[in-house]
Tab-separated table of C-alpha atoms in Angstrom:
chain	number	residue	atom	x	y	z
A	1	UNK	CA	102.148	112.856	82.412
A	2	UNK	CA	98.914	113.283	81.691
A	3	UNK	CA	97.968	113.774	78.069
A	4	UNK	CA	98.192	116.715	76.834
A	5	UNK	CA	95.638	117.297	74.679
A	6	UNK	CA	93.364	116.066	77.151
A	7	UNK	CA	94.537	118.269	79.331
A	8	UNK	CA	94.362	121.229	76.462
A	9	UNK	CA	91.202	120.174	75.799
A	10	UNK	CA	89.781	119.985	79.141
A	11	UNK	CA	91.006	122.430	81.934
A	12	UNK	CA	88.391	123.047	83.976
A	13	UNK	CA	87.496	118.057	84.488
A	14	UNK	CA	91.617	118.083	85.262
A	15	UNK	CA	90.949	120.817	87.199
A	16	UNK	CA	87.630	120.234	89.170
A	17	UNK	CA	89.497	116.262	89.470
A	18	UNK	CA	93.243	117.065	90.298
A	19	UNK	CA	91.458	119.444	93.508
A	20	UNK	CA	91.107	116.200	95.373
A	21	UNK	CA	94.546	116.272	95.457
A	22	UNK	CA	94.907	119.496	96.812
A	23	UNK	CA	96.684	120.913	93.380
A	24	UNK	CA	95.916	124.166	91.891
A	25	UNK	CA	95.656	123.566	88.130
A	26	UNK	CA	95.763	127.785	86.450
A	27	UNK	CA	93.350	126.991	83.247
A	28	UNK	CA	93.689	130.267	82.729
A	29	UNK	CA	97.034	129.906	81.453
A	30	UNK	CA	96.374	127.000	80.109
A	31	UNK	CA	93.696	127.906	77.976
A	32	UNK	CA	96.024	131.565	77.104
A	33	UNK	CA	98.898	129.220	75.563
A	34	UNK	CA	96.425	126.835	73.976
A	35	UNK	CA	94.246	129.634	71.859
A	36	UNK	CA	98.056	130.986	70.928
A	37	UNK	CA	98.610	127.528	69.738
A	38	UNK	CA	96.270	127.315	67.863
A	39	UNK	CA	95.552	130.782	65.920
A	40	UNK	CA	99.928	130.338	65.705
A	41	UNK	CA	99.464	127.405	64.217
A	42	UNK	CA	96.079	127.998	61.621
A	43	UNK	CA	98.965	131.258	60.558
A	44	UNK	CA	101.388	128.154	59.621
A	45	UNK	CA	98.865	125.736	58.386
A	46	UNK	CA	98.011	129.513	55.841
A	47	UNK	CA	101.942	130.480	54.795
A	48	UNK	CA	102.503	126.777	54.161
A	49	UNK	CA	98.754	127.235	52.128
A	50	UNK	CA	99.682	130.321	50.487
A	51	UNK	CA	104.007	128.572	49.849
A	52	UNK	CA	102.219	126.008	48.184
A	53	UNK	CA	100.617	128.385	45.890
A	54	UNK	CA	103.751	130.095	45.163
A	55	UNK	CA	105.371	127.108	43.918
A	56	UNK	CA	102.749	126.239	40.912
A	57	UNK	CA	103.039	129.785	39.650
A	58	UNK	CA	106.949	129.185	37.924
A	59	UNK	CA	104.558	126.566	35.504
A	60	UNK	CA	101.476	129.830	35.288
A	61	UNK	CA	103.820	132.378	34.659
A	62	UNK	CA	106.158	130.272	31.604
A	63	UNK	CA	102.285	129.891	30.576
A	64	UNK	CA	101.783	133.402	29.903
A	65	UNK	CA	104.982	134.415	28.183
A	66	UNK	CA	107.801	134.931	30.953
A	67	UNK	CA	111.227	132.820	30.095
A	68	UNK	CA	112.051	130.129	32.865
A	69	UNK	CA	114.202	132.445	34.871
A	70	UNK	CA	112.141	135.383	35.671
A	71	UNK	CA	109.693	133.306	36.358
A	72	UNK	CA	111.671	131.670	39.227
A	73	UNK	CA	113.444	134.750	40.243
A	74	UNK	CA	109.805	135.854	40.736
A	75	UNK	CA	108.377	133.509	42.871
A	76	UNK	CA	111.695	132.967	44.411
A	77	UNK	CA	111.357	136.321	45.741
A	78	UNK	CA	107.577	134.979	47.337
A	79	UNK	CA	108.484	132.117	48.653
A	80	UNK	CA	112.075	133.608	50.770
A	81	UNK	CA	109.607	135.895	52.221
A	82	UNK	CA	107.122	133.275	53.235
A	83	UNK	CA	109.442	130.620	54.208
A	84	UNK	CA	110.895	133.701	56.446
A	85	UNK	CA	107.372	133.843	58.207
A	86	UNK	CA	107.055	131.139	58.936
A	87	UNK	CA	110.461	129.759	60.574
A	88	UNK	CA	109.456	132.845	62.356
A	89	UNK	CA	105.517	131.287	63.533
A	90	UNK	CA	107.288	127.859	63.254
A	91	UNK	CA	109.433	128.689	66.204
A	92	UNK	CA	107.299	130.813	67.869
A	93	UNK	CA	105.217	127.114	68.023
A	94	UNK	CA	107.778	125.361	69.117
A	95	UNK	CA	108.236	127.332	71.812
A	96	UNK	CA	104.869	127.821	73.172
A	97	UNK	CA	104.601	123.375	72.890
A	98	UNK	CA	107.724	124.208	74.874
A	99	UNK	CA	105.690	126.101	78.024
A	100	UNK	CA	103.159	123.650	77.666
A	101	UNK	CA	105.055	120.429	78.139
A	102	UNK	CA	107.042	122.789	80.943
A	103	UNK	CA	103.328	122.780	83.014
A	104	UNK	CA	102.327	119.188	81.668
A	105	UNK	CA	105.444	117.863	83.708
A	106	UNK	CA	104.171	119.805	86.971
A	107	UNK	CA	100.873	118.438	87.230
A	108	UNK	CA	100.629	115.152	88.910
A	109	UNK	CA	98.724	111.957	87.665
A	110	UNK	CA	94.428	112.469	88.657
A	111	UNK	CA	93.462	110.656	91.773
A	112	UNK	CA	90.766	107.539	91.161
A	113	UNK	CA	87.211	108.124	91.605
A	114	UNK	CA	87.346	105.939	94.750
A	115	UNK	CA	90.141	107.722	95.972
A	116	UNK	CA	88.225	109.090	99.255
A	117	UNK	CA	88.605	112.909	99.916
A	118	UNK	CA	91.233	114.769	102.868
A	119	UNK	CA	93.567	117.246	103.470
A	120	UNK	CA	96.500	115.218	105.505
A	121	UNK	CA	97.408	111.264	105.634
A	122	UNK	CA	95.191	112.023	109.360
A	123	UNK	CA	92.608	111.544	106.852
A	124	UNK	CA	93.221	108.610	105.127
A	125	UNK	CA	91.045	105.508	106.093
A	126	UNK	CA	91.811	101.885	107.135
A	127	UNK	CA	90.661	99.419	105.465
A	128	UNK	CA	91.665	96.658	107.589
A	129	UNK	CA	93.779	95.073	110.586
A	130	UNK	CA	95.905	92.075	110.994
A	131	UNK	CA	97.206	90.422	114.384
A	132	UNK	CA	96.977	92.168	117.788
A	133	UNK	CA	100.010	94.117	119.020
A	134	UNK	CA	101.386	92.627	122.196
A	135	UNK	CA	100.897	93.639	125.881
A	136	UNK	CA	103.772	93.829	127.336
A	137	UNK	CA	103.902	93.335	131.136
A	138	UNK	CA	106.460	96.172	131.352
A	139	UNK	CA	106.991	99.429	129.574
A	140	UNK	CA	107.899	98.976	125.740
A	141	UNK	CA	111.680	100.761	124.539
A	142	UNK	CA	111.965	102.078	121.625
A	143	UNK	CA	114.267	100.588	119.008
A	144	UNK	CA	116.998	103.432	119.602
A	145	UNK	CA	116.746	103.030	122.740
A	146	UNK	CA	117.100	99.330	122.494
A	147	UNK	CA	119.908	99.071	120.220
A	148	UNK	CA	122.274	101.201	121.858
A	149	UNK	CA	123.908	98.174	123.200
A	150	UNK	CA	123.220	95.987	120.655
A	151	UNK	CA	125.010	97.529	117.509
A	152	UNK	CA	123.056	99.849	116.522
A	153	UNK	CA	125.231	103.166	116.750
A	154	UNK	CA	123.829	106.116	115.899
A	155	UNK	CA	127.042	108.474	117.373
A	156	UNK	CA	129.279	106.461	114.041
A	157	UNK	CA	126.999	107.260	111.965
A	158	UNK	CA	126.638	111.146	113.062
A	159	UNK	CA	130.809	111.005	113.128
A	160	UNK	CA	130.721	109.610	108.943
A	161	UNK	CA	128.565	111.450	107.743
A	162	UNK	CA	126.346	113.836	109.744
A	163	UNK	CA	122.144	113.407	110.868
A	164	UNK	CA	120.279	110.640	109.725
A	165	UNK	CA	123.292	107.331	109.389
A	166	UNK	CA	123.281	104.992	111.466
A	167	UNK	CA	126.835	102.111	111.773
A	168	UNK	CA	125.183	98.700	112.435
A	169	UNK	CA	126.989	95.857	113.920
A	170	UNK	CA	127.649	92.941	114.766
A	171	UNK	CA	123.955	90.429	115.007
A	172	UNK	CA	121.906	93.516	114.362
A	173	UNK	CA	124.289	93.909	110.795
A	174	UNK	CA	123.191	90.451	110.473
A	175	UNK	CA	119.117	91.222	111.349
A	176	UNK	CA	119.699	93.222	108.845
A	177	UNK	CA	120.641	91.667	106.419
A	178	UNK	CA	118.761	88.476	107.251
A	179	UNK	CA	115.263	90.605	106.333
A	180	UNK	CA	116.554	92.445	103.669
A	181	UNK	CA	117.519	88.517	102.694
A	182	UNK	CA	113.886	87.175	103.695
A	183	UNK	CA	112.051	89.434	101.735
A	184	UNK	CA	113.988	88.902	98.757
A	185	UNK	CA	112.968	84.914	98.749
A	186	UNK	CA	109.735	85.384	98.871
A	187	UNK	CA	109.041	87.864	95.845
A	188	UNK	CA	110.926	85.518	93.862
A	189	UNK	CA	109.880	82.451	95.361
A	190	UNK	CA	106.449	82.439	96.373
A	191	UNK	CA	105.318	85.555	94.322
A	192	UNK	CA	106.481	85.252	91.413
A	193	UNK	CA	108.847	88.562	90.713
A	194	UNK	CA	112.219	88.267	88.836
A	195	UNK	CA	115.203	89.218	91.151
A	196	UNK	CA	117.300	92.078	89.403
A	197	UNK	CA	120.788	93.873	90.852
A	198	UNK	CA	119.861	97.556	88.733
A	199	UNK	CA	122.602	100.345	89.258
A	200	UNK	CA	122.556	103.054	92.523
A	201	UNK	CA	123.195	106.169	90.081
A	202	UNK	CA	121.512	106.553	86.704
A	203	UNK	CA	120.587	110.222	83.954
A	204	UNK	CA	118.127	111.799	84.796
A	205	UNK	CA	116.057	110.893	81.928
A	206	UNK	CA	115.610	108.218	84.488
A	207	UNK	CA	113.751	110.056	87.247
A	208	UNK	CA	112.485	112.155	84.370
A	209	UNK	CA	109.838	109.031	84.005
A	210	UNK	CA	109.488	107.831	86.803
A	211	UNK	CA	108.429	111.288	88.007
A	212	UNK	CA	110.609	112.169	90.576
A	213	UNK	CA	111.711	114.869	88.214
A	214	UNK	CA	112.117	117.783	87.922
A	215	UNK	CA	109.273	118.275	90.136
A	216	UNK	CA	111.122	116.901	93.233
A	217	UNK	CA	114.909	117.289	91.986
A	218	UNK	CA	115.205	119.142	95.838
A	219	UNK	CA	114.984	116.032	97.067
A	220	UNK	CA	117.410	113.594	95.104
A	221	UNK	CA	121.790	113.346	95.555
A	222	UNK	CA	123.155	114.411	93.108
A	223	UNK	CA	127.550	113.550	91.832
A	224	UNK	CA	129.053	116.953	90.837
A	225	UNK	CA	132.299	115.666	89.161
A	226	UNK	CA	133.852	117.665	86.775
A	227	UNK	CA	134.980	115.186	83.367
A	228	UNK	CA	130.787	114.041	83.647
A	229	UNK	CA	128.844	115.914	81.159
A	230	UNK	CA	126.345	115.285	82.370
A	231	UNK	CA	125.761	114.711	86.742
A	232	UNK	CA	124.299	111.399	87.584
A	233	UNK	CA	121.631	111.306	90.837
A	234	UNK	CA	121.474	108.740	93.455
A	235	UNK	CA	118.386	106.449	93.136
A	236	UNK	CA	115.399	107.441	95.742
A	237	UNK	CA	114.797	103.711	94.941
A	238	UNK	CA	114.456	100.867	92.752
A	239	UNK	CA	111.435	101.710	91.126
A	240	UNK	CA	113.414	104.101	88.852
A	241	UNK	CA	115.602	101.438	88.390
A	242	UNK	CA	113.436	98.822	87.834
A	243	UNK	CA	109.888	100.536	86.186
A	244	UNK	CA	113.404	102.058	83.342
A	245	UNK	CA	114.346	98.980	82.644
A	246	UNK	CA	111.257	99.049	79.742
A	247	UNK	CA	111.188	102.861	78.255
A	248	UNK	CA	111.599	103.039	75.167
A	249	UNK	CA	110.100	100.305	74.316
A	250	UNK	CA	107.154	98.283	72.485
A	251	UNK	CA	107.367	95.222	74.205
A	252	UNK	CA	105.044	92.684	73.012
A	253	UNK	CA	101.706	91.965	74.852
A	254	UNK	CA	102.236	87.680	75.716
A	255	UNK	CA	105.192	90.032	77.727
A	256	UNK	CA	103.110	91.429	79.649
A	257	UNK	CA	102.699	91.457	82.919
A	258	UNK	CA	106.700	91.821	84.410
A	259	UNK	CA	107.264	90.952	88.125
A	260	UNK	CA	110.910	93.147	88.651
A	261	UNK	CA	111.397	92.888	92.407
A	262	UNK	CA	115.407	94.505	93.560
A	263	UNK	CA	117.482	94.852	97.006
A	264	UNK	CA	118.953	98.652	96.821
A	265	UNK	CA	119.923	101.861	98.847
A	266	UNK	CA	117.757	104.203	98.435
A	267	UNK	CA	119.026	108.014	98.485
A	268	UNK	CA	116.992	110.493	100.001
A	269	UNK	CA	117.659	114.706	101.477
A	270	UNK	CA	114.522	114.698	102.907
A	271	UNK	CA	113.912	118.178	102.017
A	272	UNK	CA	111.051	119.446	103.632
A	273	UNK	CA	111.059	116.533	106.138
A	274	UNK	CA	112.630	118.750	109.236
A	275	UNK	CA	112.238	117.983	112.936
A	276	UNK	CA	109.649	114.549	111.770
A	277	UNK	CA	111.930	111.793	113.222
A	278	UNK	CA	114.817	113.362	113.975
A	279	UNK	CA	115.021	109.978	116.137
A	280	UNK	CA	116.107	106.441	114.671
A	281	UNK	CA	115.741	104.618	111.709
A	282	UNK	CA	112.646	105.867	110.379
A	283	UNK	CA	113.322	108.591	107.898
A	284	UNK	CA	117.102	108.561	107.002
A	285	UNK	CA	119.135	109.708	104.069
A	286	UNK	CA	120.786	106.735	103.569
A	287	UNK	CA	118.088	102.785	103.693
A	288	UNK	CA	117.718	100.087	102.078
A	289	UNK	CA	113.974	98.925	100.293
A	290	UNK	CA	112.657	95.885	98.616
A	291	UNK	CA	110.773	97.236	95.446
A	292	UNK	CA	108.196	95.667	93.653
A	293	UNK	CA	107.318	96.348	90.924
A	294	UNK	CA	104.913	95.499	87.595
A	295	UNK	CA	104.584	96.476	84.252
A	296	UNK	CA	101.184	95.048	82.920
A	297	UNK	CA	97.449	94.899	80.072
A	298	UNK	CA	96.054	98.748	81.247
A	299	UNK	CA	93.211	96.491	81.743
A	300	UNK	CA	94.376	94.415	84.071
A	301	UNK	CA	96.582	96.927	86.523
A	302	UNK	CA	93.600	97.143	89.777
A	303	UNK	CA	94.154	94.000	89.706
A	304	UNK	CA	97.741	93.762	90.367
A	305	UNK	CA	97.774	96.400	92.667
A	306	UNK	CA	95.694	94.382	94.995
A	307	UNK	CA	97.193	91.084	94.413
A	308	UNK	CA	100.908	94.414	95.184
A	309	UNK	CA	99.440	94.877	98.560
A	310	UNK	CA	98.529	91.056	99.855
A	311	UNK	CA	102.290	90.868	98.548
A	312	UNK	CA	103.601	93.176	100.935
A	313	UNK	CA	101.073	91.927	103.859
A	314	UNK	CA	102.153	88.087	103.779
A	315	UNK	CA	105.899	90.319	104.605
A	316	UNK	CA	104.443	91.259	107.194
A	317	UNK	CA	102.901	88.254	108.160
A	318	UNK	CA	105.157	85.573	108.431
A	319	UNK	CA	107.166	87.831	110.690
A	320	UNK	CA	103.864	88.564	112.611
A	321	UNK	CA	103.823	91.410	113.153
A	322	UNK	CA	101.008	93.897	113.660
A	323	UNK	CA	99.836	96.267	110.700
A	324	UNK	CA	96.912	97.220	108.949
A	325	UNK	CA	96.420	98.380	105.446
A	326	UNK	CA	94.884	102.157	105.110
A	327	UNK	CA	93.984	104.292	101.406
A	328	UNK	CA	95.493	107.224	101.246
A	329	UNK	CA	92.969	110.882	100.635
A	330	UNK	CA	93.721	113.047	98.108
A	331	UNK	CA	95.741	115.519	100.004
A	332	UNK	CA	98.426	112.715	100.782
A	333	UNK	CA	98.311	110.722	97.351
A	334	UNK	CA	101.837	111.306	95.859
A	335	UNK	CA	102.847	112.756	92.684
A	336	UNK	CA	102.094	109.971	89.718
A	337	UNK	CA	100.008	107.740	91.659
A	338	UNK	CA	96.454	107.228	91.127
A	339	UNK	CA	95.842	105.179	94.161
A	340	UNK	CA	98.332	104.188	96.684
A	341	UNK	CA	97.226	101.869	99.811
A	342	UNK	CA	99.875	102.604	102.815
A	343	UNK	CA	100.812	99.571	105.230
A	344	UNK	CA	101.181	100.705	108.714
A	345	UNK	CA	102.899	98.554	111.046
A	346	UNK	CA	102.906	98.620	115.063
A	347	UNK	CA	105.581	100.115	116.688
A	348	UNK	CA	105.351	99.420	120.563
A	349	UNK	CA	108.153	102.152	121.162
A	350	UNK	CA	106.119	104.788	120.513
A	351	UNK	CA	103.192	103.364	120.785
A	352	UNK	CA	101.708	103.725	117.259
A	353	UNK	CA	101.249	102.694	113.626
A	354	UNK	CA	104.209	103.964	111.070
A	355	UNK	CA	104.414	103.369	107.163
A	356	UNK	CA	106.236	100.347	106.077
A	357	UNK	CA	105.383	99.742	102.646
A	358	UNK	CA	102.977	102.508	99.822
A	359	UNK	CA	101.999	100.640	97.549
A	360	UNK	CA	100.697	101.997	93.947
A	361	UNK	CA	99.695	102.454	89.786
A	362	UNK	CA	99.793	105.033	88.156
A	363	UNK	CA	97.891	103.805	85.533
A	364	UNK	CA	100.102	105.337	81.307
A	365	UNK	CA	101.622	108.657	83.531
A	366	UNK	CA	105.249	107.022	83.988
A	367	UNK	CA	104.912	105.326	80.884
A	368	UNK	CA	103.506	108.419	78.792
A	369	UNK	CA	106.765	109.428	80.113
A	370	UNK	CA	109.499	106.923	79.265
A	371	UNK	CA	107.709	106.187	76.203
A	372	UNK	CA	106.833	102.843	77.305
A	373	UNK	CA	104.507	101.244	74.686
A	374	UNK	CA	103.128	97.360	74.064
A	375	UNK	CA	102.042	96.360	70.436
A	376	UNK	CA	97.731	95.210	70.743
A	377	UNK	CA	97.903	92.216	69.100
A	378	UNK	CA	94.016	93.006	67.744
A	379	UNK	CA	94.898	97.003	66.246
A	380	UNK	CA	98.690	96.087	65.474
A	381	UNK	CA	99.497	99.500	67.190
A	382	UNK	CA	102.291	100.585	69.673
A	383	UNK	CA	100.011	101.351	73.313
A	384	UNK	CA	101.257	102.654	76.641
A	385	UNK	CA	101.568	100.030	80.024
A	386	UNK	CA	100.651	100.492	83.612
A	387	UNK	CA	103.333	100.327	85.800
A	388	UNK	CA	103.021	99.595	89.258
A	389	UNK	CA	105.445	99.687	92.515
A	390	UNK	CA	105.114	98.651	96.023
A	391	UNK	CA	107.712	98.779	98.649
A	392	UNK	CA	107.327	94.706	99.748
A	393	UNK	CA	109.472	96.335	102.529
A	394	UNK	CA	111.563	99.540	103.540
A	395	UNK	CA	114.322	96.644	105.004
A	396	UNK	CA	115.214	99.051	107.773
A	397	UNK	CA	111.519	99.964	109.399
A	398	UNK	CA	110.668	96.583	109.380
A	399	UNK	CA	113.804	95.802	111.625
A	400	UNK	CA	112.861	98.516	113.842
A	401	UNK	CA	108.996	96.958	114.184
A	402	UNK	CA	111.313	93.992	114.544
A	403	UNK	CA	113.579	94.799	117.571
A	404	UNK	CA	110.316	97.171	118.889
A	405	UNK	CA	107.270	93.894	119.094
A	406	UNK	CA	109.895	91.037	119.384
A	407	UNK	CA	112.151	92.573	123.116
A	408	UNK	CA	111.742	90.931	126.278
A	409	UNK	CA	112.356	92.978	130.381
A	410	UNK	CA	115.684	92.278	129.093
A	411	UNK	CA	117.060	94.139	126.611
A	412	UNK	CA	116.799	91.788	124.481
A	413	UNK	CA	114.887	90.598	120.734
A	414	UNK	CA	114.123	87.483	120.417
A	415	UNK	CA	114.029	86.134	116.605
A	416	UNK	CA	110.501	85.736	114.217
A	417	UNK	CA	110.093	81.610	113.684
A	418	UNK	CA	110.520	83.066	109.717
A	419	UNK	CA	114.374	84.499	110.420
A	420	UNK	CA	116.036	81.582	112.440
A	421	UNK	CA	116.982	80.228	109.100
A	422	UNK	CA	118.672	83.203	107.942
A	423	UNK	CA	120.491	83.921	111.342
A	424	UNK	CA	122.566	80.931	111.398
A	425	UNK	CA	119.571	79.405	114.136
A	426	UNK	CA	120.354	82.903	116.317
A	427	UNK	CA	117.341	82.365	118.245
A	428	UNK	CA	117.805	85.948	120.435
A	429	UNK	CA	120.239	88.596	120.295
A	430	UNK	CA	121.507	89.846	123.176
């Protein structure tokens, strides 16, 4: 979340910045609540001062000749009245702060000044391209048609679980596993990330920390076991678990940066995506992803962002898959991100580039929600860290890209060189 004090003191400035994200901040409500809070706080302070003065009256009354018991009784009656009013004003101030906090929890991160204007993904700005889409001497098929005879079974997925699920068999299942292992090895052995295995079920507090709750609860799956004191949620991404490893912590400065990665399934209800990408594996309720997370010093987060984009690009380059890098415009920028780069891989079956990785800098937005801090060695005081996350990569979409880019006229799939060691030397899926 944003710094509540800054928002309360500068609502117009915040509103102007958030307009790039197409978010409308209710400035009048913030001003009204803040004005009421200040008024209640001033009255409470006056009452505390009055209580302090009243407490001193016991000695003054005794000095004027009143008995100790009578002096205490007279002041006690006055203190009781003050305490009743003070309790009322403190409760009111707490209620107002609760209303302000509820607003703060729903306010997105401010976009960085370099984020381009735009309403949707159609206005994202292309930065660069790598590789040239292959010219086939035949009509390229999409992964659904290619996979029908190779072990990609959407009918079985629908029978077991409904729409947006798939069953993978035989060599296609091995290709999926090989991609994940290849990505993990690349991120750990070449890029220096620490591999982590984390839970797939988390408490709501973890999702609040990374910004999925309370705003995006409809996109989450949660358990309803009666014996639980609170529900567990299936993670939509291991960004949640990896980032929350530093929640409620004070790290030493020399522990930074932390570079974490992990392969997990991701579970998303895809609320709001009705009718979009209903064919194939592009938008599933359950999919695998290798995630990259960095916890860094505030001075280095934009350098880390560029490095993480490069880490994701290396995966596609080693697989020899054409892609492009785009900067997300304000209208397409995520809730917790100040700046995001998307990697979009070329899919011959669709004749277009499709997102395969998003890499975002969240500054201290998540850290403030999680209370993730480091101790500044110069001041000795705790300060908020910066957090970043990105896909390194989405495994299912990477498999789609391999299937479509490495197809031949007979409907066979040739294995990229980088994956052959992970496929036991297999060169063709047929």
